[in-house]
Amino acid sequence: MESLKFTSLIPCKASVNLIPTTKFVNHEVIGQVGFVPLWKRSTRPALRLRAQVSGGSGGAQDGASALEDQREEKGVLLGAETDSSGSVIGFNLIPSNGELKVLDSPPEDATSDRVDETEDIDGKEKSKAKVTRNIVFVTAEAAPYSKTGGLGDVCGSLPIVLAARGHRVMVVSPRYQNGAAADKKFSGALDLDTHIKIYCFGGDQEVAFFHEYREGVDWVFVDHPSFHRPGNPYGDSFGAFGDNQFRFTLLCHAACEAPLVLPLGGYTYGEKCLFMVNDWHAGLVPLLLAAKYRPYGVYKDARSVVVIHNLAHQGVEPAVTFKNLGIPPEWYGALEWVFPTWARTHALDTGEAVNILKGAIVTSDRILTVSEGYSWEITTVEGGYGLNELLSSRKSILTGITNGVDVVEWDPSSDVHIASHYSADDLSGKVQCKLALQKELGLPIRPDCPLIGFIGRLDYQKGIDLIQSGMPQLMEDDVQFVMLGSGDPLCEDWMRAAEATYKDKFRGWVGFNVPVSHRITAGCDILLMPSRFEPCGLNQLYAMRYGTVPVVHSTGGLRDTVLNFNPYAQGGQGDGTGWTFSPLTKESMLAALRLACRTFTEYKPSWEGLMKRCMERDFTWESAAVKYEQVFEWAFIDPPYVG
């Protein structure tokens, strides 16, 4: 009989197959902030063992018999797993002592320093990371489960790419239940039957975990009644939810416990994790690592990277709420925030508050922004929103990386939402997309008339006021304009009025519709983005991928990604991918738009060159992931923050 060797412990990726299903015992919280660790468990799900047979084809059957003979010594086998050919590939084992065990971390060879080159199904080499890590994304939203903007796109795409490069990746996000059709997006997530108690806001708060393994990523959803209500993740038609600090405090505490208590695929992520902390909603995580865990020897090898998607939102609440956060009182200074005199509500207001994003910036190991330009802007008085001095003091660990785009969803050669497919080698389909869009919107079908588009929120940040003030002058030109967005009710009413005023030139679509956004991106000639500030911006990246030339305000990620057109460069061949304008005025915006329209109308070869250069730009998540991995390496060079 051929010899049977156990080479590794291989996890069952579907948590529903863990044998048996175990509900963890909730630990009683002791002390003022409940630091009794929740990660010590006496019952664990069973392991799955994969056997490797040396020798001929009959070894699998003999190996199974050998294991059955040893069941009394080694434990109880709950049946062998076989592949389609009948070969045994694994066994479910309960040890003989009756105690169900799970590894606290992957086998040594599962997460290690390595260089891998694997082949995908097309036979092409697919690069792997040199150093693979256990990465935990903590975020308020992750597409396709929840999304209100760029944050959801990033946390729905980047983890998948990092997992494909060899990392073990978990995303921790709330399980929103709105009582609407969107709830079906969570239907694939199964209850892990794991409940923990979190001490915060004056008592024990019980949360549960749901899990879905999809595209190589563990998607973990924190379940609590506060996440079950109509609206978006942050508010409803009446404004922001009044208990957002409570809701996202739960998220942060639960995210810190998840790598320790959830045996995803048979073993936990363990303590040596890299936490990706996205915006203020996850901002308590670095502080909890330093104040709640490391003093007790837990997470001493973990690191945290805070990713700032929008510095304007910082999670500021009255100072009296600090006691609710489950953090020792001596750590108040990390969150302390004092409003300047001019920003206080009355003469007796001391301006004292807690600022969660500030605490994350103070205690994290690295700081990231979603573009290089934005990493500089947030260190200035104009762009720092009161945190510019703090960010300047930590400039040595501040890095900007431009977001990528989902090249599968946003691909003009295969997009299911557009009328005709096209590519940089064959642009004929773009004209068909334009004609189809004009027909759909009821505009005169004119292929030679410049069609300008805008997609985004209708608010002050996006420069809607400039569009409003400049529209009468722009409508005097031979152009067409289409807008898609929602937000300020007054702006929505203005869009309806503009459509009635300029019947043959303007169309406004109030609301947001994914298929329509794809058709506008493909059908327009020019995309306008007059944002006051833009940490990264995705619409200009989508537009360039579809050969739609962007005209943008020179700020943040827009300045980084749009290269100003120069018709005389390259020996008259031209260079650049669009137009940037500054200062942010109606006059400079109109001048840039008119120059773009004139180029489209009078200089067709130059315009075709612009379109092709746009489509050839590399804004893939694969390119961004390599830069993220460099930041991961830097984060682990220095010791973690301990206060």
Short mmCIF file of C-alpha atoms in Angstrom, two decimals, residues 105-317:
data_model
loop_
_atom_site.label_atom_id
_atom_site.label_comp_id
_atom_site.label_asym_id
_atom_site.label_seq_id
_atom_site.Cartn_x
_atom_site.Cartn_y
_atom_site.Cartn_z
CA SER A 105 -3.51 31.43 11.50
CA PRO A 106 -2.95 29.87 8.10
CA PRO A 107 -0.30 27.23 7.61
CA GLU A 108 3.13 28.75 7.35
CA ASP A 109 3.25 28.17 3.62
CA ALA A 110 -0.18 29.75 3.04
CA THR A 111 0.85 33.28 3.96
CA SER A 112 4.53 33.90 3.56
CA ASP A 113 7.20 35.80 1.76
CA ARG A 114 7.13 34.43 -1.73
CA VAL A 115 7.31 35.27 -5.40
CA ASP A 116 4.74 33.48 -7.53
CA GLU A 117 4.00 33.36 -11.21
CA THR A 118 0.86 31.41 -12.07
CA GLU A 119 -0.96 30.89 -15.31
CA ASP A 120 -4.58 31.85 -15.80
CA ILE A 121 -7.01 29.93 -17.96
CA ASP A 122 -5.76 31.71 -21.07
CA GLY A 123 -2.23 30.50 -20.47
CA LYS A 124 -0.98 34.00 -19.70
CA GLU A 125 1.32 34.58 -16.77
CA LYS A 126 -0.40 36.28 -13.88
CA SER A 127 1.83 38.10 -11.42
CA LYS A 128 1.66 37.48 -7.70
CA ALA A 129 2.80 39.62 -4.81
CA LYS A 130 6.34 39.12 -3.52
CA VAL A 131 5.08 39.22 0.05
CA THR A 132 1.57 38.03 0.83
CA ARG A 133 -0.33 39.25 3.86
CA ASN A 134 -3.58 38.93 5.76
CA ILE A 135 -5.41 42.13 4.87
CA VAL A 136 -8.62 43.36 6.53
CA PHE A 137 -10.53 46.19 4.85
CA VAL A 138 -12.86 48.06 7.20
CA THR A 139 -15.38 50.21 5.37
CA ALA A 140 -18.87 51.65 5.60
CA GLU A 141 -19.65 50.53 2.06
CA ALA A 142 -18.42 48.02 -0.49
CA ALA A 143 -19.88 47.49 -3.95
CA PRO A 144 -21.98 45.69 -5.02
CA TYR A 145 -23.47 45.27 -1.54
CA SER A 146 -23.57 48.96 -0.65
CA LYS A 147 -22.42 52.02 -2.54
CA THR A 148 -22.97 55.77 -2.52
CA GLY A 149 -19.78 56.85 -4.28
CA GLY A 150 -16.11 56.18 -4.86
CA LEU A 151 -15.55 54.56 -1.44
CA GLY A 152 -17.86 51.70 -2.37
CA ASP A 153 -16.11 51.25 -5.72
CA VAL A 154 -12.65 51.10 -4.15
CA CYS A 155 -13.60 48.65 -1.40
CA GLY A 156 -15.50 46.49 -3.87
CA SER A 157 -12.68 46.24 -6.43
CA LEU A 158 -9.27 46.57 -4.78
CA PRO A 159 -9.74 43.61 -2.37
CA ILE A 160 -10.50 41.29 -5.30
CA VAL A 161 -7.34 42.33 -7.13
CA LEU A 162 -5.21 41.95 -3.99
CA ALA A 163 -6.67 38.47 -3.41
CA ALA A 164 -5.81 37.52 -6.99
CA ARG A 165 -2.24 38.56 -6.27
CA GLY A 166 -1.99 36.04 -3.44
CA HIS A 167 -3.07 37.95 -0.33
CA ARG A 168 -5.70 36.65 2.06
CA VAL A 169 -8.30 39.42 2.12
CA MET A 170 -11.30 40.12 4.32
CA VAL A 171 -13.71 43.03 3.91
CA VAL A 172 -15.72 44.03 6.99
CA SER A 173 -18.77 46.17 6.35
CA PRO A 174 -22.26 46.61 7.87
CA ARG A 175 -25.11 44.38 6.76
CA TYR A 176 -27.56 47.04 5.69
CA GLN A 177 -31.20 46.05 5.44
CA ASN A 178 -33.41 48.77 3.99
CA GLY A 179 -36.61 46.82 3.40
CA ALA A 180 -36.09 47.31 -0.34
CA ALA A 181 -34.91 45.34 -3.34
CA ALA A 182 -31.30 46.24 -2.48
CA ASP A 183 -31.48 43.79 0.44
CA LYS A 184 -31.16 40.94 -2.07
CA LYS A 185 -27.52 41.89 -2.59
CA PHE A 186 -26.78 40.33 0.78
CA SER A 187 -28.66 37.11 0.01
CA GLY A 188 -25.43 35.20 -0.63
CA ALA A 189 -24.07 36.02 2.83
CA LEU A 190 -24.80 33.31 5.39
CA ASP A 191 -25.12 33.69 9.14
CA LEU A 192 -21.95 32.39 10.81
CA ASP A 193 -23.90 31.90 14.05
CA THR A 194 -21.12 33.80 15.80
CA HIS A 195 -22.24 36.47 18.25
CA ILE A 196 -19.97 38.72 20.28
CA LYS A 197 -20.63 41.40 22.85
CA ILE A 198 -19.02 44.80 22.53
CA TYR A 199 -18.80 47.19 25.44
CA CYS A 200 -19.53 50.73 24.31
CA PHE A 201 -22.15 53.43 24.81
CA GLY A 202 -22.63 52.42 28.43
CA GLY A 203 -23.41 48.74 27.99
CA ASP A 204 -22.99 45.49 26.10
CA GLN A 205 -23.94 45.60 22.43
CA GLU A 206 -24.37 42.25 20.71
CA VAL A 207 -23.47 41.93 17.04
CA ALA A 208 -23.52 38.97 14.67
CA PHE A 209 -21.49 38.16 11.57
CA PHE A 210 -22.56 37.11 8.09
CA HIS A 211 -20.11 35.82 5.50
CA GLU A 212 -19.84 35.30 1.76
CA TYR A 213 -16.76 33.98 -0.03
CA ARG A 214 -16.72 35.57 -3.48
CA GLU A 215 -13.92 36.11 -6.01
CA GLY A 216 -11.25 35.04 -3.53
CA VAL A 217 -12.34 37.49 -0.82
CA ASP A 218 -14.02 36.91 2.55
CA TRP A 219 -16.89 39.42 2.63
CA VAL A 220 -17.89 39.76 6.29
CA PHE A 221 -20.97 41.74 7.29
CA VAL A 222 -21.60 43.03 10.79
CA ASP A 223 -25.24 42.63 11.73
CA HIS A 224 -27.02 44.84 14.26
CA PRO A 225 -30.50 46.41 14.36
CA SER A 226 -29.00 49.90 13.89
CA PHE A 227 -28.06 48.91 10.33
CA HIS A 228 -31.65 47.93 9.50
CA ARG A 229 -33.52 51.03 8.35
CA PRO A 230 -34.57 52.79 5.14
CA GLY A 231 -32.16 55.19 3.49
CA ASN A 232 -28.52 55.00 2.46
CA PRO A 233 -25.64 53.98 4.76
CA TYR A 234 -25.44 57.42 6.32
CA GLY A 235 -28.88 58.98 6.30
CA ASP A 236 -32.22 59.41 4.59
CA SER A 237 -34.32 62.19 3.08
CA PHE A 238 -34.34 63.98 6.44
CA GLY A 239 -30.55 64.15 6.71
CA ALA A 240 -27.77 62.20 8.38
CA PHE A 241 -28.72 59.63 11.01
CA GLY A 242 -28.26 60.94 14.54
CA ASP A 243 -26.66 57.71 15.77
CA ASN A 244 -23.95 57.34 13.13
CA GLN A 245 -21.24 57.54 15.76
CA PHE A 246 -22.83 54.57 17.55
CA ARG A 247 -23.31 52.56 14.36
CA PHE A 248 -19.74 52.95 13.14
CA THR A 249 -18.25 52.46 16.60
CA LEU A 250 -19.89 49.02 16.51
CA LEU A 251 -18.36 48.42 13.08
CA CYS A 252 -14.85 49.28 14.32
CA HIS A 253 -15.03 47.07 17.42
CA ALA A 254 -16.48 44.18 15.43
CA ALA A 255 -13.83 44.56 12.73
CA CYS A 256 -11.07 44.24 15.33
CA GLU A 257 -12.64 41.04 16.68
CA ALA A 258 -13.38 39.43 13.30
CA PRO A 259 -9.81 38.27 12.50
CA LEU A 260 -9.60 36.68 15.96
CA VAL A 261 -12.94 34.89 16.25
CA LEU A 262 -14.10 34.01 12.74
CA PRO A 263 -12.69 30.69 11.44
CA LEU A 264 -13.20 31.55 7.79
CA GLY A 265 -12.22 28.59 5.68
CA GLY A 266 -11.24 26.64 8.77
CA TYR A 267 -8.82 29.04 10.42
CA THR A 268 -8.83 32.60 11.64
CA TYR A 269 -6.85 35.44 10.12
CA GLY A 270 -4.97 35.75 13.40
CA GLU A 271 -3.17 38.70 14.93
CA LYS A 272 -0.64 39.54 12.21
CA CYS A 273 -3.04 41.50 10.04
CA LEU A 274 -2.88 44.67 8.03
CA PHE A 275 -6.00 46.78 8.61
CA MET A 276 -7.07 49.07 5.77
CA VAL A 277 -9.05 51.80 7.52
CA ASN A 278 -11.30 53.68 5.09
CA ASP A 279 -12.45 57.17 6.10
CA TRP A 280 -13.75 58.21 9.51
CA HIS A 281 -16.35 55.43 9.70
CA ALA A 282 -13.50 52.96 10.32
CA GLY A 283 -11.28 55.48 12.07
CA LEU A 284 -11.46 53.95 15.55
CA VAL A 285 -9.66 50.78 14.42
CA PRO A 286 -6.05 52.10 14.76
CA LEU A 287 -6.95 53.60 18.13
CA LEU A 288 -8.48 50.34 19.35
CA LEU A 289 -5.40 48.39 18.26
CA ALA A 290 -3.17 50.73 20.28
CA ALA A 291 -5.41 51.24 23.33
CA LYS A 292 -7.49 48.09 23.70
CA TYR A 293 -5.39 45.24 22.32
CA ARG A 294 -1.62 45.90 22.33
CA PRO A 295 -1.44 46.57 26.11
CA TYR A 296 -2.58 42.95 26.51
CA GLY A 297 -0.14 41.54 23.96
CA VAL A 298 -2.69 41.17 21.17
CA TYR A 299 -2.15 42.58 17.67
CA LYS A 300 1.41 43.50 18.57
CA ASP A 301 2.46 42.55 15.04
CA ALA A 302 -0.54 44.11 13.28
CA ARG A 303 -0.39 47.35 11.32
CA SER A 304 -2.99 49.85 10.15
CA VAL A 305 -3.18 52.09 7.09
CA VAL A 306 -5.79 54.84 7.05
CA VAL A 307 -7.13 55.67 3.58
CA ILE A 308 -8.60 59.16 3.22
CA HIS A 309 -11.21 59.25 0.48
CA ASN A 310 -12.70 62.62 1.50
CA LEU A 311 -11.19 64.73 4.27
CA ALA A 312 -14.28 66.91 4.46
CA HIS A 313 -16.01 64.18 6.50
CA GLN A 314 -14.20 63.60 9.80
CA GLY A 315 -16.72 62.13 12.26
CA VAL A 316 -16.76 65.09 14.67
CA GLU A 317 -19.08 64.85 17.68
#
